[in-house]
């Protein structure tokens, strides 16, 4: 792909035939920054307060010369203390469960080893996608230095160890690296982001499991596999909060 700026338009919905990539991850992992890198311009608002776009789905359609249009969908930041993917499930249901090219899970390479909450987030993602879409999951580590530091390489090794322990649930997902630091030029960052997008778009689109289950449950997120897991988790957290507040 060229590194020239693309046209990037905020949308309310997707259309039949759109090539869709969903960006998923905790607040502050760089989803909006990734969108801007792909677009080659400031299309998405980057929130540095760590509050993020917690309550809404953001949809951006990318078009350009000699480019088949595609759509980037920024899912609300996943709060590790309250992992709730209902907004993504409801959005897929409202959009008639469109097929997606892939889901990119973003994680900072600057983070320490994965916590149990973060592992649960990846488990939820595997349940959202289902076995048939497992090969459409891409785990992208961001915020690398150029050249990579010894500590970052060690963190990648640790992450791969943690990652392998849950890979059985994620299936044939792929681990990618994106170098995007202040030491790089905008053109270099854009090229890296677009290479990632192209790798995702090379996959044949498929529908996510949560979308099909939302249809079967008539739009009730609690009737989906991931919804049931999250409801059970909320129940446990509520029990322990009540126990320790006495």
Coordinates of N, CA and C in Angstrom, one line a residue:
X1 N 0.8 -1.2 0.0 CA 0.0 0.0 0.0 C 0.9 1.3 0.0
X2 N 0.4 2.3 -0.6 CA 1.1 3.6 -0.6 C 1.0 4.2 0.8
X3 N 1.9 5.2 1.1 CA 1.9 5.8 2.4 C 1.2 7.2 2.3
X4 N 0.6 7.5 1.2 CA -0.1 8.8 1.1 C -1.4 8.7 1.9
X5 N -1.9 9.8 2.3 CA -3.1 9.9 3.1 C -4.3 9.3 2.4
X6 N -5.1 8.5 3.1 CA -6.3 7.9 2.5 C -7.5 8.8 2.9
X7 N -8.6 8.7 2.3 CA -9.9 9.3 2.7 C -10.4 8.4 3.9
X8 N -10.8 9.1 5.0 CA -11.3 8.4 6.1 C -12.6 9.0 6.6
X9 N -13.7 8.3 6.5 CA -15.0 8.9 6.9 C -15.6 8.1 8.0
X10 N -16.0 8.9 9.0 CA -16.7 8.3 10.1 C -18.1 7.8 9.7
X11 N -18.5 6.6 10.0 CA -19.8 6.0 9.5 C -20.7 5.6 10.7
X12 N -22.0 5.6 10.5 CA -22.9 5.1 11.5 C -23.1 3.6 11.4
X13 N -22.9 3.1 10.2 CA -23.2 1.6 10.0 C -22.4 1.1 8.8
X14 N -22.3 -0.2 8.7 CA -21.6 -0.8 7.6 C -22.6 -1.2 6.5
X15 N -22.1 -1.5 5.3 CA -22.9 -1.9 4.2 C -22.5 -3.3 3.8
X16 N -23.5 -3.9 3.1 CA -23.2 -5.3 2.6 C -22.0 -5.2 1.6
X17 N -21.1 -6.2 1.9 CA -19.9 -6.2 1.0 C -18.7 -5.5 1.6
X18 N -18.9 -4.7 2.7 CA -17.8 -4.0 3.2 C -16.7 -4.9 3.8
X19 N -15.5 -4.7 3.6 CA -14.4 -5.5 4.2 C -14.1 -4.9 5.6
X20 N -14.4 -5.6 6.7 CA -14.4 -5.1 8.0 C -13.3 -5.7 8.9
X21 N -12.6 -4.8 9.6 CA -11.6 -5.2 10.6 C -12.0 -4.6 11.9
X22 N -12.1 -5.4 12.9 CA -12.5 -4.9 14.3 C -11.2 -4.8 15.1
X23 N -11.1 -3.7 15.8 CA -10.0 -3.4 16.7 C -10.5 -3.6 18.1
X24 N -9.8 -4.5 18.9 CA -10.3 -4.9 20.2 C -9.1 -4.8 21.2
X25 N -9.4 -4.3 22.4 CA -8.3 -4.2 23.4 C -8.6 -3.3 24.5
X26 N -7.8 -3.2 25.5 CA -8.0 -2.4 26.6 C -7.8 -0.9 26.2
X27 N -8.4 0.0 27.0 CA -8.2 1.4 26.8 C -6.7 1.8 26.9
X28 N -6.2 2.6 25.9 CA -4.8 3.0 25.9 C -3.9 2.1 25.2
X29 N -4.3 1.1 24.5 CA -3.4 0.2 23.8 C -3.1 0.7 22.4
X30 N -3.8 1.8 22.0 CA -3.4 2.4 20.7 C -4.4 2.1 19.5
X31 N -5.6 1.8 19.8 CA -6.6 1.5 18.8 C -6.8 2.8 17.9
X32 N -7.1 3.9 18.5 CA -7.3 5.1 17.7 C -6.0 5.6 17.0
X33 N -4.9 5.4 17.7 CA -3.6 5.7 17.0 C -3.4 4.8 15.8
X34 N -3.8 3.6 15.9 CA -3.6 2.6 14.8 C -4.5 3.1 13.6
X35 N -5.7 3.5 13.9 CA -6.6 4.0 12.8 C -6.0 5.2 12.1
X36 N -5.4 6.1 12.9 CA -4.8 7.3 12.3 C -3.6 6.9 11.5
X37 N -2.8 5.9 11.9 CA -1.7 5.5 11.2 C -2.1 4.9 9.8
X38 N -3.1 4.1 9.8 CA -3.6 3.5 8.6 C -4.2 4.5 7.7
X39 N -4.9 5.5 8.2 CA -5.5 6.6 7.4 C -4.5 7.5 6.9
X40 N -3.4 7.7 7.6 CA -2.4 8.7 7.2 C -2.8 10.1 7.6
X41 N -3.7 10.2 8.5 CA -4.2 11.5 9.0 C -4.9 11.3 10.3
X42 N -5.2 12.4 11.0 CA -5.9 12.4 12.3 C -7.4 12.2 12.1
X43 N -7.8 10.9 11.9 CA -9.2 10.7 11.7 C -9.9 10.3 13.0
X44 N -9.2 9.6 13.9 CA -9.8 9.2 15.2 C -9.2 10.0 16.3
X45 N -10.0 10.4 17.3 CA -9.6 11.1 18.4 C -8.8 10.2 19.4
X46 N -7.6 10.6 19.7 CA -6.8 9.8 20.6 C -6.9 10.4 22.0
X47 N -7.5 9.6 22.9 CA -7.7 10.1 24.3 C -6.6 9.6 25.2
X48 N -5.8 10.6 25.7 CA -4.7 10.2 26.6 C -5.1 10.1 28.1
X49 N -6.4 10.3 28.4 CA -6.8 10.2 29.8 C -7.0 8.8 30.3
X50 N -7.0 7.8 29.3 CA -7.3 6.4 29.6 C -8.7 6.2 29.8
X51 N -9.6 7.2 29.6 CA -11.0 6.9 29.6 C -11.5 6.3 28.3
X52 N -10.9 6.8 27.2 CA -11.2 6.3 25.9 C -12.7 6.4 25.5
X53 N -13.0 5.7 24.4 CA -14.3 5.7 23.8 C -15.1 4.6 24.5
X54 N -15.3 4.7 25.8 CA -15.7 3.5 26.6 C -17.2 3.1 26.3
X55 N -18.0 4.0 25.7 CA -19.4 3.8 25.6 C -19.9 3.6 24.2
X56 N -19.0 3.6 23.2 CA -19.5 3.6 21.9 C -18.6 2.8 20.9
X57 N -19.2 2.4 19.8 CA -18.4 1.8 18.7 C -18.1 2.9 17.7
X58 N -16.9 3.0 17.3 CA -16.5 3.9 16.3 C -16.2 3.2 14.9
X59 N -16.8 3.7 13.9 CA -16.7 3.0 12.5 C -16.1 4.0 11.6
X60 N -15.0 3.6 10.9 CA -14.3 4.4 9.9 C -14.2 3.7 8.6
X61 N -14.6 4.3 7.5 CA -14.5 3.7 6.2 C -13.3 4.4 5.5
X62 N -12.3 3.5 5.1 CA -11.1 4.0 4.4 C -11.2 3.8 2.9
X63 N -10.9 4.9 2.2 CA -10.9 4.8 0.7 C -9.7 5.5 0.2
X64 N -9.3 5.2 -1.0 CA -8.2 5.9 -1.6 C -8.0 5.4 -3.1
X65 N -7.1 6.0 -3.8 CA -6.8 5.6 -5.2 C -6.2 4.2 -5.2
X66 N -6.6 3.4 -6.2 CA -6.1 2.1 -6.4 C -6.3 1.2 -5.1
X67 N -7.3 1.5 -4.3 CA -7.6 0.8 -3.1 C -9.0 0.4 -3.0
X68 N -9.2 -0.9 -2.7 CA -10.5 -1.4 -2.5 C -10.9 -1.0 -1.0
X69 N -12.0 -0.3 -0.9 CA -12.4 0.3 0.5 C -12.5 -0.8 1.5
X70 N -12.2 -0.4 2.8 CA -12.3 -1.3 3.9 C -12.8 -0.5 5.1
X71 N -13.2 -1.1 6.1 CA -13.8 -0.5 7.3 C -13.1 -0.9 8.6
X72 N -12.7 0.1 9.4 CA -12.1 -0.2 10.7 C -13.1 0.1 11.8
X73 N -13.4 -0.9 12.6 CA -14.3 -0.7 13.7 C -13.6 -0.7 15.0
X74 N -13.6 0.4 15.7 CA -13.0 0.5 17.0 C -14.0 0.1 18.1
X75 N -13.8 -1.1 18.7 CA -14.6 -1.5 19.8 C -14.3 -0.7 21.1
X76 N -15.2 -0.5 22.0 CA -15.0 0.2 23.2 C -13.8 -0.5 24.0
X77 N -13.0 0.3 24.7 CA -11.9 -0.2 25.5 C -12.4 -1.2 26.5
X78 N -11.7 -2.4 26.5 CA -12.1 -3.4 27.4 C -11.5 -3.1 28.8
X79 N -12.3 -2.9 29.8 CA -11.9 -2.6 31.1 C -11.5 -3.9 31.8
X80 N -10.3 -4.1 32.2 CA -9.8 -5.3 32.8 C -10.5 -5.6 34.1
X81 N -11.1 -4.6 34.8 CA -11.8 -4.9 36.0 C -13.3 -5.2 35.8
X82 N -13.8 -5.0 34.5 CA -15.2 -5.2 34.2 C -15.3 -5.6 32.8
X83 N -14.8 -6.8 32.4 CA -14.7 -7.2 31.0 C -16.1 -7.4 30.5
X84 N -16.6 -6.5 29.7 CA -17.9 -6.6 29.1 C -17.9 -6.3 27.6
X85 N -18.2 -7.2 26.8 CA -18.1 -7.1 25.3 C -19.5 -6.9 24.7
X86 N -20.5 -6.6 25.6 CA -21.9 -6.5 25.1 C -22.1 -5.5 24.0
X87 N -21.4 -4.4 24.1 CA -21.5 -3.3 23.1 C -21.1 -3.8 21.7
X88 N -20.1 -4.6 21.6 CA -19.7 -5.2 20.4 C -20.7 -6.2 19.9
X89 N -21.2 -7.0 20.8 CA -22.2 -8.0 20.4 C -23.5 -7.3 19.9
X90 N -23.9 -6.3 20.6 CA -25.1 -5.6 20.2 C -24.9 -4.9 18.8
X91 N -23.7 -4.3 18.6 CA -23.4 -3.7 17.4 C -23.5 -4.7 16.2
X92 N -22.9 -5.8 16.4 CA -22.9 -6.9 15.3 C -24.4 -7.3 15.0
X93 N -25.2 -7.4 16.1 CA -26.6 -7.7 15.9 C -27.3 -6.6 15.1
X94 N -27.1 -5.4 15.5 CA -27.7 -4.3 14.8 C -27.3 -4.2 13.3
X95 N -26.1 -4.6 13.0 CA -25.6 -4.6 11.6 C -25.9 -5.9 10.9
X96 N -26.7 -6.7 11.4 CA -27.1 -8.0 10.8 C -26.0 -9.0 10.7
X97 N -25.1 -8.9 11.7 CA -24.0 -9.8 11.8 C -23.2 -9.9 10.5
X98 N -22.5 -8.9 10.1 CA -21.8 -8.9 8.8 C -20.5 -9.8 8.9
X99 N -20.1 -10.4 7.8 CA -18.8 -11.1 7.9 C -17.7 -10.1 8.1
X100 N -16.6 -10.5 8.8 CA -15.5 -9.6 9.0 C -14.2 -10.3 8.5
X101 N -13.3 -9.5 8.1 CA -12.0 -10.0 7.6 C -11.1 -10.5 8.8
X102 N -11.2 -9.8 9.9 CA -10.5 -10.2 11.1 C -10.7 -9.3 12.3
X103 N -10.2 -9.7 13.4 CA -10.2 -9.0 14.6 C -8.7 -8.8 15.1
X104 N -8.3 -7.6 15.3 CA -7.0 -7.3 15.8 C -7.1 -6.9 17.3
X105 N -6.4 -7.7 18.1 CA -6.3 -7.5 19.6 C -5.0 -6.7 19.8
X106 N -5.1 -5.5 20.3 CA -3.9 -4.7 20.5 C -3.4 -4.8 22.0
X107 N -2.1 -4.9 22.1 CA -1.5 -5.0 23.5 C -0.2 -4.2 23.5
X108 N 0.1 -3.4 24.5 CA 1.3 -2.6 24.6 C 2.5 -3.6 25.0
X109 N 3.6 -3.4 24.2 CA 4.8 -4.2 24.6 C 5.4 -3.7 25.9
X110 N 5.0 -2.5 26.3 CA 5.5 -1.8 27.5 C 4.9 -2.4 28.7
X111 N 3.8 -3.2 28.6 CA 3.1 -3.8 29.7 C 3.9 -4.9 30.3
X112 N 3.7 -5.2 31.6 CA 4.3 -6.3 32.3 C 3.6 -7.6 31.8
X113 N 4.0 -8.7 32.4 CA 3.4 -10.0 32.0 C 1.9 -9.9 32.2
X114 N 1.2 -10.7 31.4 CA -0.3 -10.7 31.4 C -0.9 -11.0 32.8
X115 N -1.8 -10.2 33.2 CA -2.6 -10.5 34.4 C -3.7 -11.5 34.1
X116 N -4.3 -12.1 35.2 CA -5.4 -13.0 35.0 C -6.5 -12.3 34.2
X117 N -6.7 -11.0 34.6 CA -7.8 -10.3 33.9 C -7.6 -10.2 32.4
X118 N -6.3 -9.9 32.0 CA -6.0 -9.8 30.6 C -6.1 -11.1 29.9
X119 N -5.7 -12.2 30.6 CA -5.9 -13.5 30.0 C -7.4 -13.8 29.8
X120 N -8.2 -13.4 30.8 CA -9.6 -13.6 30.6 C -10.2 -12.8 29.4
X121 N -9.6 -11.6 29.2 CA -10.0 -10.8 28.0 C -9.8 -11.6 26.7
X122 N -8.6 -12.2 26.6 CA -8.3 -13.0 25.4 C -9.2 -14.2 25.3
X123 N -9.5 -14.8 26.5 CA -10.5 -15.9 26.5 C -11.8 -15.5 26.0
X124 N -12.3 -14.3 26.4 CA -13.5 -13.7 26.0 C -13.5 -13.5 24.5
X125 N -12.4 -13.0 24.0 CA -12.3 -12.8 22.5 C -12.4 -14.1 21.7
X126 N -11.8 -15.1 22.2 CA -11.9 -16.4 21.5 C -13.4 -16.9 21.5
X127 N -14.1 -16.6 22.6 CA -15.5 -17.0 22.7 C -16.4 -16.1 21.8
X128 N -16.0 -14.8 21.7 CA -16.7 -13.9 20.8 C -16.6 -14.4 19.3
X129 N -15.4 -14.8 18.9 CA -15.1 -15.2 17.6 C -15.6 -16.6 17.2
X130 N -15.3 -17.5 18.1 CA -15.7 -18.9 17.9 C -14.6 -19.7 17.1
X131 N -14.7 -21.0 17.0 CA -13.7 -21.8 16.4 C -13.5 -21.5 14.9
X132 N -14.6 -21.3 14.2 CA -14.6 -21.0 12.8 C -13.8 -19.7 12.4
X133 N -13.8 -18.8 13.4 CA -13.1 -17.5 13.1 C -11.8 -17.3 13.8
X134 N -11.3 -18.4 14.4 CA -10.1 -18.3 15.2 C -8.9 -17.9 14.4
X135 N -8.9 -18.3 13.1 CA -7.7 -17.9 12.3 C -7.8 -16.5 11.8
X136 N -8.9 -15.8 12.2 CA -9.1 -14.4 11.8 C -8.7 -13.5 13.0
X137 N -8.2 -14.0 14.1 CA -7.7 -13.2 15.2 C -6.2 -12.9 15.1
X138 N -5.9 -11.6 15.2 CA -4.5 -11.2 15.2 C -4.2 -10.5 16.4
X139 N -3.1 -10.9 17.1 CA -2.7 -10.2 18.4 C -1.5 -9.3 18.0
X140 N -1.7 -8.0 18.1 CA -0.7 -7.0 17.7 C -0.1 -6.3 18.9
X141 N 1.2 -6.5 19.1 CA 1.9 -5.7 20.1 C 2.4 -4.4 19.6
X142 N 2.1 -3.3 20.3 CA 2.4 -2.0 19.9 C 3.4 -1.3 20.8
X143 N 3.8 -0.1 20.3 CA 4.6 0.8 21.1 C 6.1 0.3 21.3
X144 N 6.6 -0.4 20.2 CA 8.0 -0.8 20.2 C 8.9 0.4 20.0
X145 N 10.1 0.3 20.5 CA 11.1 1.2 20.2 C 11.9 0.7 18.9
X146 N 12.6 1.6 18.2 CA 13.4 1.2 17.1 C 14.8 1.7 17.3
X147 N 15.8 0.8 17.5 CA 15.6 -0.6 17.6 C 15.0 -1.0 18.9
X148 N 14.4 -2.2 18.9 CA 13.8 -2.8 20.1 C 14.8 -2.9 21.3
X149 N 14.3 -2.5 22.5 CA 15.2 -2.6 23.6 C 15.2 -4.1 24.1
X150 N 16.3 -4.4 24.9 CA 16.4 -5.7 25.5 C 15.2 -6.1 26.4
X151 N 14.7 -5.1 27.1 CA 13.5 -5.3 28.0 C 12.3 -5.6 27.1
X152 N 12.1 -4.9 26.0 CA 10.9 -5.2 25.2 C 11.0 -6.6 24.6
X153 N 12.2 -7.0 24.1 CA 12.4 -8.3 23.6 C 12.1 -9.4 24.6
X154 N 12.5 -9.1 25.9 CA 12.2 -10.0 27.0 C 10.7 -10.1 27.3
X155 N 10.1 -8.9 27.2 CA 8.6 -8.9 27.4 C 7.9 -9.6 26.3
X156 N 8.4 -9.5 25.1 CA 7.8 -10.3 24.0 C 7.9 -11.8 24.3
X157 N 9.1 -12.2 24.8 CA 9.3 -13.6 25.1 C 8.4 -14.1 26.2
X158 N 8.2 -13.2 27.2 CA 7.3 -13.6 28.3 C 5.9 -13.7 27.8
X159 N 5.5 -12.7 26.9 CA 4.1 -12.7 26.4 C 3.9 -13.9 25.6
X160 N 4.9 -14.3 24.8 CA 4.7 -15.5 23.9 C 4.5 -16.8 24.8
X161 N 5.2 -16.8 26.0 CA 5.0 -17.9 26.9 C 3.5 -17.9 27.5
X162 N 3.1 -16.7 27.9 CA 1.7 -16.6 28.4 C 0.7 -16.9 27.3
X163 N 1.1 -16.4 26.1 CA 0.2 -16.5 24.9 C 0.0 -18.0 24.6
X164 N 1.1 -18.8 24.6 CA 1.0 -20.2 24.3 C 0.1 -20.9 25.2
X165 N 0.0 -20.4 26.5 CA -0.9 -21.1 27.5 C -2.4 -21.0 27.2
X166 N -2.7 -20.0 26.4 CA -4.1 -19.8 26.0 C -4.4 -19.9 24.5
X167 N -3.3 -20.3 23.8 CA -3.4 -20.5 22.3 C -4.4 -21.5 22.0
X168 N -4.6 -22.6 22.8 CA -5.5 -23.6 22.5 C -6.9 -23.1 22.4
X169 N -7.2 -22.1 23.2 CA -8.6 -21.4 23.2 C -8.7 -20.5 22.0
X170 N -7.6 -19.9 21.6 CA -7.6 -18.9 20.5 C -7.4 -19.6 19.2
X171 N -7.0 -20.8 19.2 CA -6.9 -21.5 17.9 C -5.7 -21.0 17.0
X172 N -6.0 -20.8 15.7 CA -4.9 -20.4 14.8 C -4.7 -18.9 14.7
X173 N -4.8 -18.2 15.8 CA -4.6 -16.8 15.7 C -3.1 -16.5 15.5
X174 N -2.8 -15.3 15.1 CA -1.4 -14.9 14.7 C -0.9 -13.8 15.6
X175 N 0.3 -13.8 16.0 CA 1.0 -12.8 16.8 C 1.8 -11.9 15.9
X176 N 1.5 -10.6 15.9 CA 2.2 -9.6 15.1 C 2.9 -8.5 15.9
X177 N 3.8 -7.8 15.3 CA 4.5 -6.7 16.0 C 4.4 -5.5 15.2
X178 N 4.1 -4.3 15.8 CA 4.1 -3.0 15.1 C 5.0 -2.0 15.8
X179 N 6.0 -1.6 15.1 CA 6.9 -0.5 15.6 C 6.3 0.8 15.3
X180 N 6.0 1.5 16.4 CA 5.3 2.9 16.2 C 5.8 3.8 17.4
X181 N 6.9 4.4 17.2 CA 7.5 5.3 18.3 C 7.7 6.6 17.7
X182 N 8.1 7.6 18.6 CA 8.4 8.9 18.1 C 9.7 9.0 17.3
X183 N 10.5 7.9 17.4 CA 11.7 7.9 16.7 C 11.5 7.6 15.2
X184 N 10.3 7.1 14.8 CA 10.0 6.8 13.5 C 9.3 8.0 12.8
X185 N 9.4 8.0 11.5 CA 8.7 9.0 10.7 C 7.2 8.6 10.6
X186 N 6.4 9.5 10.3 CA 5.0 9.2 10.1 C 4.8 8.2 9.0
X187 N 5.6 8.4 7.9 CA 5.5 7.5 6.8 C 5.8 6.0 7.2
X188 N 6.8 5.8 8.0 CA 7.2 4.5 8.5 C 6.1 3.9 9.3
X189 N 5.5 4.7 10.2 CA 4.4 4.1 11.0 C 3.2 3.8 10.2
X190 N 2.9 4.6 9.2 CA 1.8 4.4 8.3 C 2.0 3.1 7.5
X191 N 3.2 2.9 7.0 CA 3.6 1.7 6.2 C 3.4 0.5 7.1
X192 N 3.9 0.5 8.4 CA 3.7 -0.7 9.3 C 2.3 -1.0 9.5
X193 N 1.5 0.0 9.8 CA 0.0 -0.2 10.1 C -0.7 -0.8 8.9
X194 N -0.4 -0.3 7.7 CA -1.0 -0.7 6.5 C -0.6 -2.1 6.1
X195 N 0.6 -2.5 6.4 CA 1.1 -3.9 6.2 C 0.3 -4.8 7.1
X196 N 0.0 -4.4 8.3 CA -0.8 -5.2 9.2 C -2.3 -5.4 8.6
X197 N -2.8 -4.3 8.2 CA -4.2 -4.3 7.6 C -4.2 -5.2 6.4
X198 N -3.2 -5.1 5.5 CA -3.2 -6.0 4.3 C -3.2 -7.4 4.7
X199 N -2.4 -7.8 5.7 CA -2.4 -9.2 6.1 C -3.7 -9.7 6.6
X200 N -4.5 -8.8 7.3 CA -5.8 -9.2 7.7 C -6.8 -9.3 6.5
X201 N -6.7 -8.4 5.6 CA -7.6 -8.3 4.5 C -7.4 -9.5 3.5
X202 N -6.2 -10.1 3.6 CA -5.9 -11.3 2.8 C -6.8 -12.5 3.1
X203 N -7.4 -12.5 4.3 CA -8.2 -13.6 4.8 C -9.6 -13.5 4.2
X204 N -10.3 -14.6 3.9 CA -11.7 -14.6 3.4 C -12.5 -14.2 4.6
X205 N -13.5 -13.3 4.5 CA -14.3 -12.9 5.6 C -15.2 -14.0 6.2
X206 N -15.5 -13.9 7.4 CA -16.3 -14.9 8.1 C -17.1 -14.2 9.2
X207 N -18.2 -14.9 9.6 CA -19.1 -14.3 10.7 C -18.6 -14.7 12.0
X208 N -18.7 -13.8 13.0 CA -18.3 -14.2 14.4 C -19.4 -14.9 15.1
X209 N -19.0 -15.8 16.0 CA -19.9 -16.6 16.7 C -20.9 -15.8 17.5
X210 N -20.5 -14.7 18.2 CA -21.4 -13.9 19.0 C -22.5 -13.3 18.2
X211 N -22.2 -13.0 16.9 CA -23.2 -12.4 16.1 C -24.3 -13.4 15.8
X212 N -23.9 -14.6 15.5 CA -24.9 -15.7 15.2 C -25.7 -16.0 16.5
X213 N -25.1 -16.0 17.6 CA -25.8 -16.3 18.9 C -26.7 -15.2 19.3
X214 N -26.3 -13.9 19.0 CA -27.2 -12.8 19.2 C -28.5 -12.9 18.4
X215 N -28.4 -13.4 17.2 CA -29.5 -13.6 16.3 C -30.4 -14.7 16.9
X216 N -29.8 -15.8 17.3 CA -30.6 -16.9 17.9 C -31.3 -16.6 19.2
X217 N -30.6 -15.6 20.0 CA -31.2 -15.2 21.3 C -32.1 -14.0 21.1
X218 N -32.4 -13.6 19.8 CA -33.2 -12.5 19.6 C -32.7 -11.2 20.2
X219 N -31.4 -11.0 20.1 CA -30.7 -9.8 20.5 C -30.4 -9.7 22.0
X220 N -30.5 -10.8 22.7 CA -30.2 -10.8 24.1 C -28.8 -11.3 24.3
X221 N -27.9 -10.3 24.7 CA -26.5 -10.7 24.8 C -26.3 -11.7 25.9
X222 N -27.1 -11.7 26.9 CA -27.0 -12.7 28.0 C -27.2 -14.1 27.5
X223 N -27.8 -14.3 26.3 CA -28.0 -15.6 25.8 C -26.8 -16.2 25.0
X224 N -25.8 -15.4 24.8 CA -24.6 -15.8 24.1 C -23.6 -16.5 25.0
X225 N -22.7 -17.2 24.5 CA -21.7 -17.9 25.3 C -20.8 -17.0 26.1
X226 N -20.4 -15.9 25.4 CA -19.5 -14.9 26.1 C -20.3 -14.1 27.1
X227 N -21.6 -13.8 26.8 CA -22.5 -13.1 27.7 C -22.7 -13.9 29.0
X228 N -22.9 -15.2 28.9 CA -23.1 -16.1 30.1 C -21.8 -16.1 30.9
X229 N -20.6 -16.2 30.3 CA -19.4 -16.2 31.1 C -19.2 -14.9 31.8
X230 N -19.5 -13.7 31.1 CA -19.3 -12.4 31.8 C -20.3 -12.2 32.9
X231 N -21.6 -12.7 32.7 CA -22.6 -12.6 33.8 C -22.1 -13.4 35.0
X232 N -21.6 -14.6 34.8 CA -21.1 -15.4 35.9 C -19.9 -14.7 36.6
X233 N -19.0 -14.1 35.8 CA -17.9 -13.4 36.4 C -18.3 -12.2 37.2
X234 N -19.3 -11.4 36.7 CA -19.9 -10.3 37.5 C -20.5 -10.8 38.8
X235 N -21.1 -11.9 38.8 CA -21.7 -12.4 40.0 C -20.6 -12.7 41.0
X236 N -19.5 -13.3 40.6 CA -18.4 -13.6 41.5 C -17.8 -12.4 42.1
X237 N -17.6 -11.3 41.2 CA -17.1 -10.1 41.7 C -18.0 -9.4 42.7
X238 N -19.3 -9.4 42.4 CA -20.2 -8.8 43.3 C -20.3 -9.5 44.7
X239 N -20.1 -10.9 44.7 CA -20.1 -11.7 45.9 C -18.9 -11.3 46.8
X240 N -17.7 -11.2 46.1 CA -16.5 -10.9 46.9 C -16.5 -9.5 47.4
X241 N -17.0 -8.5 46.6 CA -17.1 -7.2 47.0 C -18.0 -7.0 48.3
X242 N -19.1 -7.7 48.2 CA -20.0 -7.7 49.4 C -19.4 -8.4 50.6
X243 N -18.6 -9.5 50.4 CA -18.0 -10.2 51.4 C -16.9 -9.4 52.2
X244 N -16.1 -8.6 51.4 CA -15.0 -7.9 52.0 C -15.5 -6.5 52.5
X245 N -16.7 -6.1 52.1 CA -17.1 -4.7 52.5 C -17.8 -4.8 53.9
X246 N -18.0 -6.1 54.4 CA -18.7 -6.2 55.7 C -17.7 -6.0 56.8

